[in-house]
Amino acid sequence: MSRVPLHEPVFAGNEWRYLKECLDTGWVSSAGAFVDRFERETAERMGCRRAVAVTTGTAALHLALEAAGVGAGDEVLVPSLTFIATANAPLYLGAKPRFVDCEDASLGMDPSTLAEWFERETELLPGGGRRTKDTGRRIAACVPMHVFGLPCRIDELAALCARNGIALVEDAAESLGSFWKGRAAGSFGIAGCLSFNGNKTLTTGGGGMVVTDSDAVADRVRHLSTQSKKNAATYLHDELGWNYRMPNLNAALGCAQLEQLDAFLARKRAIAERYRAGLAGVRGLSLLWEAEGGRSNFWLNAVRAETPERAAALLSRLNAAGVEARPVWTPGHLQPHLGTLATGSLSRAENAWKTVVNLPSGAGLTDAQVDRTLEVLRA
Ligand SMILES: *Cc1c(COP(=O)(O)O)cnc(C)c1O
């Protein structure tokens, strides 16, 4: 029997046509009509005024944090339960990640944990913003992430950050097509960061984007991503920059994929519903689901087992049966290079790490493949 993949891309639209157009015209590199179009159309879908396409989601996080004012000696609030890139981004800028626990339902950053910690362990800075009592460092930004596409309580986090003078940057790498109370996940902060890696809902091969309503942020990200080029004719660069611009070839794929986004989202929701129906009444396993007010893109479905032992058994049985299931990321505070600064207990993140298992979820899955996964889960 063939394997059931975790998440494979679907190329069922204009991908070949747009790629051929790049080759025929010679516009393959980091300028071209597809880059402009991909930025414009993605910004529109996100309900944001501006977008800057870059080479990866990681690069988007790096530059968005820079544009948000994060610098050497600062601290940045990040979830402990996230992919490594969220917590690496502050380090690129000489800042330190400080980990926040998740809530059990959405696995996203818990607003009440954060609010209590602000009160207890930080003090207001004279010029606005907050400083931690333990390290004395400024908290420059907060980077919530919408785990597996499930929207977190981003409006509460945004209000909390606004009240405390802390820049909100969203890691929306997994949540293109997700909404919270009618607004796109990734459109709540000063900037949102998207990823178009091969395993994401929509792919450009490799790619990322910063979306924002702020001209200052968009212009800054564009400048830094093009080697801080001030004058093309004289090769004058006015500060340290990066070569992070997305090539036209990748943007051509992106434009073709974006045309299919609604179809991908509909199929992914149908897959999630099929898992939900198939797991109803199965004891000891619960499928993570969007909260009231949230609409998930269902990037990766996930089940929570009652114990770490059951989760481990589930993982090995699924994979032995050719069903690609995956554990959740090792939490940030347990990664050796990231440090262990925290806002208190991280036990819910650790518990999710040990008990949650991701299930095959790509838009190209057939009903039969979902049913096979369900069979192994029910056994
Ligand atoms: C995929 C992902 C990224 C990084 O994206 P790349 O394009 O692979 O650099 C960042 N954060 C999260 C949460 C992700 O899932």
Coordinates of C-alpha atoms and ligand atoms in Angstrom, one line a residue:
M1 CA 0.0 0.0 0.0
S2 CA 1.2 3.5 -0.8
R3 CA 2.1 5.8 2.0
V4 CA -0.1 8.6 3.2
P5 CA 2.1 11.8 3.1
L6 CA 1.9 14.4 5.9
H7 CA 1.6 17.4 3.6
E8 CA 2.5 17.5 -0.1
P9 CA 2.1 20.5 -2.4
V10 CA -0.6 20.4 -5.1
F11 CA 0.2 22.0 -8.5
A12 CA -3.1 21.9 -10.3
G13 CA -3.3 25.4 -11.8
N14 CA -1.2 27.8 -13.9
E15 CA 2.2 26.8 -12.3
W16 CA 3.7 25.5 -15.6
R17 CA 2.4 28.4 -17.6
Y18 CA 3.7 31.1 -15.3
L19 CA 7.1 29.4 -14.9
K20 CA 7.4 29.1 -18.7
E21 CA 6.6 32.8 -18.9
C22 CA 9.5 33.6 -16.6
L23 CA 11.9 31.5 -18.7
D24 CA 10.6 32.8 -22.0
T25 CA 11.0 36.4 -20.9
G26 CA 14.2 36.0 -19.0
W27 CA 12.7 37.4 -15.8
V28 CA 13.8 34.7 -13.4
S29 CA 15.5 36.7 -10.6
S30 CA 14.7 39.0 -7.8
A31 CA 12.6 41.5 -9.7
G32 CA 9.7 40.9 -12.1
A33 CA 6.0 41.2 -12.6
F34 CA 5.1 38.1 -10.7
V35 CA 6.8 39.4 -7.6
D36 CA 4.8 42.6 -7.7
R37 CA 1.6 40.7 -8.4
F38 CA 2.2 38.1 -5.7
E39 CA 2.8 40.9 -3.2
R40 CA -0.3 42.8 -4.2
E41 CA -2.7 39.8 -4.3
T42 CA -1.4 38.4 -1.0
A43 CA -1.8 41.8 0.7
E44 CA -5.3 42.0 -0.6
R45 CA -6.2 38.5 0.8
M46 CA -4.7 39.4 4.1
G47 CA -6.6 42.7 4.3
C48 CA -3.3 44.6 4.6
R49 CA -2.1 47.6 2.6
R50 CA 1.5 46.4 1.9
A51 CA 3.5 43.3 1.5
V52 CA 7.1 42.5 0.8
A53 CA 8.1 39.1 -0.6
V54 CA 11.3 37.6 0.8
T55 CA 13.2 34.3 0.4
T56 CA 11.9 32.5 3.5
G57 CA 9.5 32.9 6.4
T58 CA 12.5 33.0 8.6
A59 CA 13.9 36.0 6.7
A60 CA 10.4 37.6 7.1
L61 CA 10.6 37.2 10.9
H62 CA 14.2 38.5 11.0
L63 CA 13.4 41.7 9.1
A64 CA 9.9 42.3 10.6
L65 CA 11.5 42.3 14.1
E66 CA 14.2 44.6 12.9
A67 CA 11.5 47.0 11.5
A68 CA 9.6 46.7 14.7
G69 CA 12.6 48.2 16.5
V70 CA 14.1 45.1 18.1
G71 CA 17.8 45.5 18.7
A72 CA 20.8 44.2 20.7
G73 CA 20.1 43.7 24.4
D74 CA 16.4 43.6 24.0
E75 CA 14.1 40.7 24.9
V76 CA 11.3 39.3 22.6
L77 CA 8.3 37.3 23.9
V78 CA 7.9 34.1 21.9
P79 CA 5.8 31.0 22.4
S80 CA 7.8 28.0 23.7
L81 CA 5.7 25.8 21.5
T82 CA 6.7 26.8 18.0
F83 CA 9.0 26.0 15.2
I84 CA 12.6 27.1 15.9
A85 CA 12.5 30.1 13.5
T86 CA 10.3 32.1 15.7
A87 CA 12.8 32.0 18.5
N88 CA 15.9 32.3 16.3
A89 CA 14.8 35.6 14.8
P90 CA 15.5 37.7 18.0
L91 CA 19.0 36.1 18.2
Y92 CA 19.8 37.4 14.7
L93 CA 19.4 40.9 16.1
G94 CA 21.3 40.4 19.3
A95 CA 18.1 40.1 21.3
K96 CA 17.0 37.2 23.5
P97 CA 13.8 35.1 23.3
R98 CA 11.7 34.9 26.4
F99 CA 9.3 32.0 26.3
V100 CA 5.6 32.2 27.0
D101 CA 3.4 29.1 27.8
C102 CA 0.5 28.1 25.5
E103 CA -3.1 27.5 26.3
D104 CA -4.4 24.0 25.9
A105 CA -7.2 24.6 23.4
S106 CA -5.5 26.5 20.6
L107 CA -1.8 25.7 21.6
G108 CA -1.3 29.5 21.0
M109 CA 0.3 32.0 23.4
D110 CA -1.8 32.4 26.5
P111 CA -2.9 36.1 27.0
S112 CA -3.7 35.6 30.8
T113 CA -0.2 34.2 31.5
L114 CA 1.3 37.2 29.8
A115 CA -0.9 39.8 31.5
E116 CA -0.1 38.3 35.0
W117 CA 3.6 38.3 34.2
F118 CA 3.6 41.9 33.1
E119 CA 2.1 42.9 36.5
R120 CA 4.2 40.7 38.6
E121 CA 7.7 40.6 37.0
T122 CA 8.0 43.7 34.9
E123 CA 7.9 47.5 35.3
L124 CA 6.9 50.3 33.0
L125 CA 9.8 52.2 31.3
P126 CA 9.7 56.0 31.6
G127 CA 9.5 56.4 27.8
G128 CA 6.9 53.6 27.3
G129 CA 7.3 49.9 27.0
R130 CA 8.3 47.5 29.8
R131 CA 11.5 46.2 31.4
T132 CA 11.9 42.8 33.2
K133 CA 12.8 42.8 36.9
D134 CA 15.1 39.8 36.6
T135 CA 17.3 40.9 33.7
G136 CA 16.5 44.6 33.5
R137 CA 16.2 44.3 29.8
R138 CA 13.6 46.0 27.6
I139 CA 10.8 43.9 26.2
A140 CA 10.8 45.1 22.6
A141 CA 8.3 42.8 20.9
C142 CA 5.9 39.9 21.2
V143 CA 5.6 37.2 18.5
P144 CA 2.5 35.0 18.9
M145 CA 2.1 32.1 16.4
H146 CA -1.1 30.5 15.1
V147 CA -0.2 26.8 15.7
F148 CA -1.1 24.5 12.8
G149 CA -3.4 27.2 11.5
L150 CA -5.5 27.3 14.6
P151 CA -5.9 31.0 15.4
C152 CA -4.8 32.1 18.9
R153 CA -6.6 34.8 20.9
I154 CA -4.7 37.4 18.9
D155 CA -7.1 40.3 19.6
E156 CA -6.5 40.0 23.4
L157 CA -2.7 39.7 22.8
A158 CA -2.8 42.7 20.5
A159 CA -4.7 44.8 23.1
L160 CA -2.3 43.7 25.9
C161 CA 0.8 44.7 23.8
A162 CA -0.8 48.0 22.8
R163 CA -1.5 48.8 26.5
N164 CA 2.1 48.0 27.4
G165 CA 3.9 49.7 24.5
I166 CA 5.2 46.4 23.1
A167 CA 5.3 45.8 19.3
L168 CA 3.2 42.9 18.1
V169 CA 4.7 40.9 15.2
E170 CA 2.7 37.8 14.2
D171 CA 4.3 34.6 13.1
A172 CA 1.5 33.6 10.6
A173 CA 3.8 31.2 8.8
E174 CA 1.2 28.4 9.3
S175 CA -2.0 30.3 9.1
L176 CA -2.6 31.8 5.6
G177 CA -6.3 31.6 5.2
S178 CA -7.1 31.5 9.0
F179 CA -9.2 34.2 10.6
W180 CA -9.9 35.4 14.1
K181 CA -13.2 37.3 14.6
G182 CA -13.4 38.0 10.8
R183 CA -9.9 39.3 10.5
A184 CA -7.0 37.5 8.8
A185 CA -4.5 35.9 11.2
G186 CA -1.3 37.9 10.6
S187 CA -3.1 41.2 10.2
F188 CA -3.3 42.2 13.8
G189 CA 0.1 43.5 14.6
I190 CA 2.6 46.0 13.2
A191 CA 3.7 43.2 10.8
G192 CA 2.7 39.6 10.0
C193 CA 5.1 37.0 8.6
L194 CA 4.1 34.3 6.1
S195 CA 6.0 31.3 4.9
F196 CA 5.6 29.6 1.5
N197 CA 7.9 26.6 2.2
G198 CA 7.1 23.4 0.4
N199 CA 5.0 22.0 3.3
K200 CA 2.9 25.0 3.9
T201 CA -0.7 25.6 2.7
L202 CA 0.6 27.5 -0.3
T203 CA 4.1 27.1 -1.6
T204 CA 6.6 29.0 -3.8
G205 CA 9.3 26.3 -3.3
G206 CA 10.9 28.5 -0.7
G207 CA 9.6 31.9 0.2
G208 CA 8.2 34.3 2.8
M209 CA 6.4 37.6 3.1
V210 CA 6.0 40.5 5.5
V211 CA 2.5 42.0 5.4
T212 CA 1.7 45.3 7.1
D213 CA -0.4 48.4 7.1
S214 CA 2.6 50.5 7.8
D215 CA 4.5 52.2 5.0
A216 CA 7.5 52.7 7.3
V217 CA 7.7 48.9 8.1
A218 CA 7.2 47.9 4.5
D219 CA 9.8 50.4 3.2
R220 CA 12.3 49.3 5.9
V221 CA 11.8 45.6 5.1
R222 CA 12.2 46.2 1.4
H223 CA 15.4 48.3 2.0
L224 CA 17.0 45.8 4.3
S225 CA 16.1 42.8 2.0
T226 CA 17.8 44.4 -1.0
Q227 CA 21.2 44.9 0.5
S228 CA 20.2 48.4 1.8
K229 CA 20.8 49.7 -1.7
K230 CA 20.5 53.5 -1.7
N231 CA 21.7 54.2 -5.2
A232 CA 21.8 51.5 -7.9
A233 CA 23.9 53.5 -10.3
T234 CA 26.7 54.0 -7.8
Y235 CA 26.4 50.8 -5.7
L236 CA 25.9 52.9 -2.6
H237 CA 24.5 51.0 0.4
D238 CA 23.7 53.1 3.4
E239 CA 23.9 50.3 6.1
L240 CA 24.2 46.6 6.7
G241 CA 21.6 44.8 4.5
W242 CA 20.6 41.3 3.4
N243 CA 19.9 39.6 0.1
Y244 CA 16.4 38.4 1.0
R245 CA 14.4 39.3 -2.0
M246 CA 12.1 36.6 -3.5
P247 CA 13.0 35.7 -7.1
N248 CA 10.4 36.0 -9.9
L249 CA 10.4 32.2 -10.5
N250 CA 9.2 31.6 -7.0
A251 CA 6.6 34.4 -7.2
A252 CA 5.3 32.9 -10.4
L253 CA 4.6 29.7 -8.5
G254 CA 3.0 31.8 -5.7
C255 CA 0.6 33.5 -8.1
A256 CA -0.5 30.2 -9.6
Q257 CA -0.9 28.8 -6.0
L258 CA -2.8 31.8 -4.8
E259 CA -5.4 31.3 -7.5
Q260 CA -6.1 27.9 -5.9
L261 CA -6.1 29.0 -2.3
D262 CA -9.8 28.9 -1.8
A263 CA -10.0 25.4 -3.3
F264 CA -7.1 24.2 -1.0
L265 CA -8.9 25.7 2.0
A266 CA -12.2 24.0 1.2
R267 CA -10.5 20.7 0.7
K268 CA -8.5 21.0 4.0
R269 CA -11.7 21.9 5.9
A270 CA -13.4 18.8 4.4
I271 CA -10.4 16.6 5.5
A272 CA -10.6 18.1 9.0
E273 CA -14.4 17.4 9.1
R274 CA -13.8 13.8 8.0
Y275 CA -11.2 13.3 10.8
R276 CA -13.7 14.9 13.3
A277 CA -16.6 12.6 12.2
G278 CA -14.3 9.6 12.2
L279 CA -12.9 10.3 15.7
A280 CA -16.2 11.2 17.3
G281 CA -16.7 8.7 20.2
V282 CA -13.1 7.4 20.1
R283 CA -12.1 7.5 23.7
G284 CA -8.7 9.0 24.8
L285 CA -8.1 10.9 21.5
S286 CA -9.3 14.5 20.8
L287 CA -8.8 16.4 17.6
L288 CA -7.7 20.0 18.0
W289 CA -10.4 22.3 16.6
E290 CA -10.9 26.0 16.0
A291 CA -12.2 28.0 18.9
E292 CA -15.5 30.0 18.9
G293 CA -14.7 33.1 16.8
G294 CA -11.8 31.4 15.0
R295 CA -11.6 30.0 11.5
S296 CA -8.7 27.7 10.9
N297 CA -7.0 26.9 7.6
F298 CA -6.5 23.4 9.0
W299 CA -2.9 23.4 7.8
L300 CA -2.0 20.4 9.9
N301 CA -4.6 18.4 11.8
A302 CA -3.5 17.2 15.3
V303 CA -4.8 14.8 17.9
R304 CA -4.1 14.9 21.6
A305 CA -3.6 11.6 23.4
E306 CA -4.3 11.1 27.1
T307 CA -0.7 10.2 28.0
P308 CA 2.8 10.6 26.5
E309 CA 3.0 6.8 26.2
R310 CA -0.2 6.6 24.1
A311 CA 1.0 9.4 21.9
A312 CA 4.4 7.6 21.3
A313 CA 2.5 4.4 20.5
L314 CA 0.2 6.2 18.1
L315 CA 3.2 7.7 16.3
S316 CA 5.0 4.5 15.8
R317 CA 1.8 2.6 14.7
L318 CA 0.8 5.3 12.2
N319 CA 4.3 5.4 10.7
A320 CA 4.6 1.6 10.6
A321 CA 1.4 1.6 8.6
G322 CA 2.8 4.0 6.1
V323 CA 0.9 7.0 7.5
E324 CA 3.2 10.0 8.0
A325 CA 2.4 11.3 11.4
R326 CA 4.7 13.7 13.3
P327 CA 5.4 14.8 16.8
V328 CA 5.2 18.4 17.8
W329 CA 8.4 20.5 18.0
T330 CA 10.7 20.2 21.0
P331 CA 9.8 23.4 23.0
G332 CA 12.1 26.4 22.6
H333 CA 13.3 26.4 26.2
L334 CA 14.6 22.9 25.8
Q335 CA 16.7 23.8 22.6
P336 CA 20.3 24.2 23.8
H337 CA 21.1 27.4 22.1
L338 CA 18.0 29.5 22.9
G339 CA 18.3 29.9 26.7
T340 CA 15.6 29.4 29.2
L341 CA 14.2 32.8 29.9
A342 CA 10.5 32.4 30.6
T343 CA 7.4 34.2 31.9
G344 CA 6.7 31.4 34.3
S345 CA 5.8 27.7 34.0
L346 CA 6.0 26.2 30.5
S347 CA 4.3 23.0 31.5
R348 CA 1.4 23.2 29.0
A349 CA 3.9 23.5 26.2
E350 CA 5.8 20.5 27.5
N351 CA 2.6 18.5 27.8
A352 CA 1.5 19.4 24.3
W353 CA 5.0 18.4 23.0
K354 CA 4.6 15.0 24.6
T355 CA 0.9 14.2 23.8
V356 CA 0.0 15.9 20.5
V357 CA 0.5 14.1 17.1
N358 CA 0.1 15.7 13.7
L359 CA -1.9 13.8 11.0
P360 CA -1.7 13.9 7.2
S361 CA -3.5 17.0 6.1
G362 CA -2.4 18.1 2.5
A363 CA -5.1 19.3 0.2
G364 CA -4.2 16.5 -2.2
L365 CA -5.2 13.7 0.2
T366 CA -8.0 11.5 -1.0
D367 CA -10.9 10.4 1.3
A368 CA -9.5 6.9 1.2
Q369 CA -6.2 8.1 2.6
V370 CA -7.9 10.0 5.4
D371 CA -10.0 6.8 6.1
R372 CA -6.8 4.7 6.3
T373 CA -5.4 7.1 8.8
L374 CA -8.6 6.9 10.8
E375 CA -8.5 3.1 10.7
V376 CA -5.1 3.1 12.3
L377 CA -6.1 5.7 14.9
R378 CA -9.2 3.7 15.9
A379 CA -7.4 0.4 16.1
Ligands
LIG1 C1 7.5 27.3 8.5 C2 7.6 28.2 9.6 C3 8.5 29.2 9.7 C4 9.6 29.5 8.8 O1 9.4 29.4 7.5 P1 10.6 29.1 6.4 O2 9.9 29.6 5.2 O3 10.7 27.6 6.4 O4 11.8 29.8 6.8 C5 8.5 30.1 10.8 N1 7.6 29.9 11.8 C6 6.8 28.8 11.8 C7 5.8 28.7 13.0 C8 6.7 27.9 10.7 O5 5.9 26.9 10.8

